[in-house]
CSV table of C-alpha atoms and ligand atoms in Angstrom, one decimal:
chain,number,residue,atom,x,y,z
A,276,MET,CA,123.1,104.1,134.6
A,277,VAL,CA,122.2,107.5,134.2
A,278,SER,CA,125.2,108.6,132.5
A,279,SER,CA,124.4,106.1,129.6
A,280,ALA,CA,121.0,107.4,129.7
A,281,ASN,CA,122.2,110.6,129.3
A,282,SER,CA,124.6,109.7,126.3
A,283,LEU,CA,121.8,108.2,124.5
A,284,LEU,CA,119.7,111.0,125.0
A,285,GLU,CA,123.0,113.5,123.7
A,286,GLU,CA,123.1,111.2,120.9
A,287,ARG,CA,119.6,111.4,119.7
A,288,ARG,CA,119.6,115.6,120.1
A,289,ALA,CA,122.9,115.5,117.7
A,290,ARG,CA,120.9,113.1,115.0
A,291,GLN,CA,117.7,116.2,115.7
A,292,ARG,CA,120.3,119.4,115.1
A,293,PRO,CA,119.8,120.6,111.9
A,294,VAL,CA,122.4,119.8,109.3
A,295,ILE,CA,123.8,122.5,107.2
A,296,GLY,CA,122.5,122.2,103.5
A,297,SER,CA,119.8,119.7,104.7
A,298,SER,CA,116.0,120.8,104.3
A,299,LYS,CA,113.8,121.5,107.6
A,300,THR,CA,111.5,118.9,107.3
A,301,TYR,CA,110.4,116.4,104.7
A,302,VAL,CA,107.0,118.2,103.2
A,303,LEU,CA,105.1,114.9,103.1
A,304,GLY,CA,105.4,114.0,106.8
A,305,GLU,CA,106.2,111.5,109.0
A,306,SER,CA,103.2,109.3,110.0
A,307,ASP,CA,101.6,105.7,108.9
A,308,ALA,CA,99.5,107.3,106.3
A,309,GLU,CA,102.7,108.6,104.6
A,310,ALA,CA,104.0,105.0,105.4
A,311,GLU,CA,101.0,103.5,103.4
A,312,ARG,CA,101.7,106.1,100.7
A,313,LEU,CA,105.1,105.3,100.3
A,314,ARG,CA,103.8,101.6,99.7
A,315,VAL,CA,101.6,102.6,97.0
A,316,LEU,CA,104.5,104.6,95.5
A,317,ASP,CA,106.4,101.4,95.5
A,318,GLU,CA,103.3,99.8,93.6
A,319,VAL,CA,103.5,102.0,90.9
A,320,TYR,CA,107.4,102.7,90.4
A,321,GLY,CA,109.1,99.7,92.1
A,322,LYS,CA,109.1,97.2,89.1
A,323,THR,CA,110.9,99.3,87.2
A,324,SER,CA,113.5,100.5,90.1
A,325,ARG,CA,113.8,96.9,90.7
A,326,ALA,CA,114.5,96.3,86.9
A,327,LEU,CA,116.9,99.0,87.1
A,328,LEU,CA,118.9,97.7,89.7
A,329,GLN,CA,119.2,94.2,88.0
A,330,ARG,CA,120.4,95.9,85.1
A,331,VAL,CA,123.4,97.7,87.0
A,332,GLY,CA,124.8,94.2,87.7
A,333,LEU,CA,123.6,93.7,91.8
A,334,ARG,CA,124.6,90.7,93.1
A,335,THR,CA,124.7,88.5,95.6
A,336,GLY,CA,127.8,89.7,98.3
A,337,TRP,CA,127.0,93.5,97.2
A,338,ARG,CA,127.4,95.9,100.1
A,339,CYS,CA,124.4,98.6,99.2
A,340,ALA,CA,123.2,101.6,100.9
A,341,ASP,CA,119.9,103.4,100.3
A,342,LEU,CA,120.1,106.9,101.6
A,343,GLY,CA,116.1,108.2,102.1
A,344,CYS,CA,115.1,104.7,102.4
A,345,GLY,CA,111.6,105.7,104.1
A,346,PRO,CA,109.9,102.2,105.4
A,347,GLY,CA,112.3,100.3,103.0
A,348,HIS,CA,110.7,98.8,100.4
A,349,ILE,CA,114.0,98.8,98.1
A,350,ALA,CA,116.3,98.3,100.6
A,351,LEU,CA,114.7,95.1,102.0
A,352,TRP,CA,114.3,94.1,98.4
A,353,LEU,CA,118.0,94.9,98.0
A,354,ALA,CA,118.7,92.7,101.2
A,355,GLU,CA,116.7,90.0,99.6
A,356,GLN,CA,119.1,89.9,96.0
A,357,VAL,CA,122.4,90.3,98.1
A,358,GLY,CA,121.8,87.6,100.8
A,359,ALA,CA,123.2,87.2,103.7
A,360,THR,CA,127.1,87.3,102.6
A,361,GLY,CA,126.0,90.8,101.7
A,362,HIS,CA,124.9,94.1,103.5
A,363,VAL,CA,122.3,96.6,103.1
A,364,THR,CA,122.5,100.1,104.9
A,365,GLY,CA,119.3,102.2,105.0
A,366,VAL,CA,119.4,105.7,106.3
A,367,ASP,CA,116.4,107.6,106.6
A,368,ARG,CA,115.6,110.8,109.1
A,369,ALA,CA,112.3,110.0,109.9
A,370,GLU,CA,112.2,107.4,113.3
A,371,LEU,CA,109.0,106.0,112.4
A,372,PHE,CA,109.9,104.9,108.7
A,373,VAL,CA,113.5,103.9,110.1
A,374,ASN,CA,111.4,101.8,112.9
A,375,LEU,CA,108.8,100.4,110.4
A,376,ALA,CA,111.8,99.1,108.0
A,377,ARG,CA,114.1,97.6,111.3
A,378,SER,CA,110.6,95.5,112.0
A,379,SER,CA,110.3,94.5,108.5
A,380,ALA,CA,113.8,93.3,108.3
A,381,HIS,CA,113.3,91.5,112.0
A,382,GLN,CA,110.2,89.4,110.5
A,383,ARG,CA,112.1,88.3,107.4
A,384,GLY,CA,114.9,87.3,109.2
A,385,PHE,CA,117.3,89.9,107.4
A,386,HIS,CA,120.1,90.3,109.9
A,387,HIS,CA,122.4,91.5,106.9
A,388,ALA,CA,120.1,94.4,106.8
A,389,HIS,CA,120.7,97.7,109.1
A,390,PHE,CA,118.4,100.9,109.3
A,391,THR,CA,119.8,104.3,110.6
A,392,GLU,CA,118.3,107.4,111.6
A,393,ALA,CA,120.3,109.7,110.2
A,394,ASP,CA,120.3,112.8,107.7
A,395,ALA,CA,121.4,111.5,104.2
A,396,ILE,CA,123.8,114.8,104.5
A,397,ALA,CA,126.0,113.4,106.8
A,398,PRO,CA,125.0,109.9,107.1
A,399,PRO,CA,127.1,107.7,109.4
A,400,LEU,CA,129.1,105.6,107.1
A,401,THR,CA,132.5,105.0,105.8
A,402,ASP,CA,133.8,106.2,102.5
A,403,ALA,CA,134.4,103.8,99.6
A,404,THR,CA,133.4,101.0,101.0
A,405,PHE,CA,129.4,100.0,99.2
A,406,ASP,CA,129.5,98.4,95.9
A,407,LEU,CA,126.0,100.3,95.3
A,408,VAL,CA,124.6,103.4,96.9
A,409,TYR,CA,121.2,104.1,96.0
A,410,SER,CA,118.4,106.7,96.7
A,411,ARG,CA,114.6,106.8,95.2
A,412,CYS,CA,112.6,110.6,95.7
A,413,LEU,CA,114.9,111.5,98.0
A,414,LEU,CA,117.0,114.7,96.2
A,415,SER,CA,114.1,116.3,95.0
A,416,HIS,CA,113.1,117.5,98.3
A,417,LEU,CA,116.9,118.7,99.1
A,418,PRO,CA,118.0,122.0,98.8
A,419,ASP,CA,121.2,121.2,97.8
A,420,PRO,CA,121.2,117.7,95.6
A,421,LEU,CA,124.4,117.8,94.2
A,422,LEU,CA,125.8,118.1,97.8
A,423,VAL,CA,124.3,114.7,98.4
A,424,LEU,CA,125.1,113.1,95.1
A,425,ARG,CA,128.9,114.0,95.9
A,426,ARG,CA,128.2,112.1,99.6
A,427,MET,CA,126.9,109.5,97.3
A,428,THR,CA,129.6,109.1,95.3
A,429,ALA,CA,132.1,109.1,98.0
A,430,LEU,CA,130.6,106.4,99.9
A,431,ALA,CA,130.8,104.1,96.6
A,432,LYS,CA,133.9,101.8,95.9
A,433,PRO,CA,135.9,103.1,93.3
A,434,ARG,CA,133.9,101.5,90.3
A,435,GLY,CA,131.1,101.0,92.5
A,436,ALA,CA,127.4,102.0,91.0
A,437,ILE,CA,125.5,105.1,92.1
A,438,VAL,CA,121.5,105.2,91.4
A,439,VAL,CA,119.1,107.7,91.7
A,440,GLU,CA,115.9,108.0,90.6
A,441,ASP,CA,113.8,110.9,91.0
A,442,ILE,CA,110.6,112.4,90.3
A,443,ASP,CA,109.6,114.8,87.7
A,444,CYS,CA,106.6,117.0,88.3
A,445,GLY,CA,106.4,118.5,84.7
A,446,GLY,CA,105.3,115.6,82.8
A,447,GLY,CA,102.5,112.8,82.9
A,448,PHE,CA,99.5,113.2,81.4
A,449,ALA,CA,95.2,112.3,81.6
A,450,GLN,CA,93.0,111.9,78.8
A,451,PRO,CA,90.9,113.9,78.7
A,452,GLU,CA,93.0,116.2,80.6
A,453,SER,CA,91.9,116.6,84.5
A,454,PRO,CA,91.9,120.3,85.7
A,455,ALA,CA,92.0,118.6,89.6
A,456,ARG,CA,95.2,116.8,88.1
A,457,MET,CA,96.8,119.8,87.1
A,458,ARG,CA,95.6,121.9,90.2
A,459,HIS,CA,97.4,119.0,92.3
A,460,LEU,CA,100.9,119.6,90.5
A,461,GLU,CA,100.5,123.2,90.9
A,462,MET,CA,99.9,122.7,94.6
A,463,TYR,CA,102.8,120.3,94.6
A,464,GLN,CA,105.2,121.8,92.5
A,465,ALA,CA,104.8,125.0,95.1
A,466,ILE,CA,105.1,123.2,98.4
A,467,VAL,CA,107.9,121.5,97.4
A,468,ARG,CA,109.8,124.6,96.3
A,469,ARG,CA,108.6,126.5,99.7
A,470,HIS,CA,110.2,123.4,101.3
A,471,GLY,CA,113.4,124.1,99.4
A,472,GLY,CA,113.1,121.1,97.3
A,473,ASP,CA,112.8,120.8,93.6
A,474,PRO,CA,109.6,119.0,91.8
A,475,LEU,CA,111.4,119.2,88.5
A,476,LEU,CA,114.0,117.6,89.8
A,477,GLY,CA,114.5,114.7,87.6
A,478,ARG,CA,115.2,116.3,84.2
A,479,LYS,CA,118.5,117.9,85.9
A,480,LEU,CA,120.1,114.7,87.3
A,481,PRO,CA,122.1,114.0,84.5
A,482,ARG,CA,123.5,117.2,84.5
A,483,LEU,CA,124.3,116.6,88.6
A,484,PHE,CA,125.7,113.4,87.7
A,485,ARG,CA,128.2,115.1,85.2
A,486,ALA,CA,128.7,117.7,87.7
A,487,ALA,CA,129.8,115.1,90.5
A,488,GLY,CA,132.3,113.8,88.2
A,489,LEU,CA,130.6,110.4,87.7
A,490,THR,CA,130.7,108.3,84.4
A,491,GLU,CA,129.5,105.5,82.6
A,492,ILE,CA,126.3,107.8,82.9
A,493,HIS,CA,122.9,106.2,81.6
A,494,ILE,CA,119.6,107.7,81.8
A,495,GLU,CA,115.8,106.1,81.5
A,496,ILE,CA,112.7,107.7,81.9
A,497,VAL,CA,109.7,105.6,83.5
A,498,THR,CA,105.9,106.9,83.2
A,499,PRO,CA,103.9,104.3,84.6
A,500,VAL,CA,100.2,104.3,83.2
A,501,GLU,CA,97.0,102.8,84.7
A,502,PRO,CA,95.7,99.7,84.7
A,503,VAL,CA,97.9,100.1,87.3
A,504,ALA,CA,95.3,101.0,89.5
A,505,ALA,CA,97.7,102.8,92.3
A,506,VAL,CA,98.8,105.3,89.3
A,507,LYS,CA,95.7,106.9,89.9
A,508,ARG,CA,95.6,106.5,93.7
A,509,LEU,CA,98.9,108.1,94.2
A,510,TYR,CA,97.5,111.8,93.6
A,511,PRO,CA,94.3,111.8,96.3
A,512,LEU,CA,96.7,110.2,98.9
A,513,THR,CA,99.5,112.5,98.1
A,514,LEU,CA,97.6,115.5,98.4
A,515,ALA,CA,96.2,114.2,101.6
A,516,ARG,CA,99.7,114.1,102.9
A,517,LEU,CA,100.6,117.6,101.7
A,518,LYS,CA,97.3,119.1,103.1
A,519,PRO,CA,98.8,120.5,106.5
A,520,ALA,CA,101.8,121.9,105.0
A,521,LEU,CA,99.8,123.7,102.2
A,522,LEU,CA,97.5,125.1,104.6
A,523,LYS,CA,100.6,126.0,107.1
A,524,ALA,CA,101.7,128.0,104.2
A,525,GLY,CA,98.5,129.5,103.0
A,526,LEU,CA,98.5,128.2,99.5
A,527,ALA,CA,95.3,126.7,99.8
A,528,THR,CA,92.2,126.7,102.0
A,529,ASP,CA,91.2,123.3,104.0
A,530,ALA,CA,87.9,123.4,102.1
A,531,GLU,CA,89.6,124.0,98.6
A,532,VAL,CA,92.0,121.0,99.2
A,533,ASP,CA,89.2,118.7,100.3
A,534,ALA,CA,87.4,119.3,97.3
A,535,LEU,CA,90.3,118.5,94.9
A,536,ILE,CA,91.1,115.4,97.1
A,537,ALA,CA,87.2,114.4,96.2
A,538,ASP,CA,88.0,115.3,92.6
A,539,LEU,CA,90.9,113.4,92.3
A,540,HIS,CA,89.3,110.0,94.2
A,541,ALA,CA,86.5,110.4,91.4
A,542,LEU,CA,89.2,110.6,88.6
A,543,ALA,CA,90.5,107.4,89.8
A,544,ASP,CA,87.2,105.6,90.0
A,545,ASP,CA,86.4,106.7,86.1
A,546,SER,CA,87.2,104.5,84.0
A,547,SER,CA,86.6,106.3,80.8
A,548,LYS,CA,90.3,108.1,81.9
A,549,THR,CA,93.6,107.4,81.3
A,550,VAL,CA,96.1,108.8,83.7
A,551,SER,CA,99.6,108.5,83.9
A,552,SER,CA,101.6,109.1,87.1
A,553,CYS,CA,104.5,112.1,87.3
A,554,PRO,CA,107.8,110.5,85.1
A,555,LEU,CA,110.4,109.2,87.5
A,556,VAL,CA,114.1,109.8,85.9
A,557,GLN,CA,116.5,107.1,86.6
A,558,VAL,CA,120.2,107.7,86.4
A,559,SER,CA,122.8,105.4,87.0
A,560,ALA,CA,126.4,105.8,86.8
A,561,ARG,CA,129.8,104.4,88.5
A,562,ARG,CA,132.5,106.0,90.7
A,563,PRO,CA,135.3,106.7,88.4
A,564,ALA,CA,138.5,104.0,89.4
B,839,SAM,C1,109.5,110.4,99.0
B,839,SAM,S1,109.9,109.4,100.3
B,839,SAM,C2,111.0,108.2,99.5
B,839,SAM,C3,111.2,107.0,100.5
B,839,SAM,C4,111.9,105.8,99.6
B,839,SAM,N1,113.0,105.9,99.0
B,839,SAM,C5,111.2,105.1,98.7
B,839,SAM,O1,111.4,105.6,97.3
B,839,SAM,O2,110.4,104.7,98.7
B,839,SAM,C6,111.6,110.8,100.7
B,839,SAM,C7,112.3,110.1,102.0
B,839,SAM,O3,113.3,110.7,102.4
B,839,SAM,C8,113.4,111.1,103.6
B,839,SAM,N2,113.9,112.3,103.9
B,839,SAM,C9,113.7,113.7,103.7
B,839,SAM,N3,114.7,114.2,104.0
B,839,SAM,C10,116.1,113.8,104.3
B,839,SAM,C11,117.0,113.8,105.2
B,839,SAM,N4,117.8,115.3,104.8
B,839,SAM,N5,118.0,112.8,105.3
B,839,SAM,C12,117.3,111.9,105.2
B,839,SAM,N6,116.2,111.2,104.9
B,839,SAM,C13,115.4,112.2,104.3
B,839,SAM,C14,111.7,110.9,104.3
B,839,SAM,O4,111.7,110.9,105.4
B,839,SAM,C15,111.4,110.0,103.6
B,839,SAM,O5,111.3,108.6,103.9
């Protein structure tokens, strides 16, 4: 009994050991508030993510992996699409998100969806066994995105699909432009870089796909615009989640961040202003045969 408890403890410690090439921490944190922000993020981009996956040919019986799956919005949808003859594995380093995804899968009776707490750089998955290897908004938080893309490629079966969607914070607009949105994006870029990520990763994805040796590369860029109300709400929600990291890094003061969050909420409430999200670059390809 004691030895099985010890081995569980040892397993958990092993999962928490830093993985070479990985980031130290996820800059937006691991909390219920971040889980809620990820729900809103899915409201903004989810429709286009699902359309992309359908274009790639997703069908019943497919085996899929979602790296950095968060609370599992896309992984659970994949489970619905592939049905009980298929299989979905979601991987995330955050225990809270993995538990949320597991309990949603349980509630929905998805016995073919499994969620694992692990680093995306070294997921405990078998090479060449997946029809689809997917990731959304993970690579921009990692210091070596090509390493993870190569890992994703290795997981796919020959001719299997690799799909990555990631943000490019250099775009988007408000009309008329909002100084609060611009300042928020400056802060976002600075803090993501401090944590070893790349807030402009989106534009670099096609080059990374070529470097990983992938074929049949397709690229799309989506920039959802309100009236999807969540587009405007995502800005203050994101800044609120970044606040602890910004303060710790000395990139802003408490008062400055709070004032900016209030301005971003005011922007969201102002129906005279048109606001877009940051562009999401969507890249799909195949592992060579
Ligand atoms: C922006 S969220 C995206 C979540 C989900 N893919 C979505 O689109 O809703 C990034 C996710 O990556 C996870 N993450 C960050 N670094 C990771 C790593 N090295 N390995 C695995 N997951 C990681 C975070 O815990 C978080 O859930």
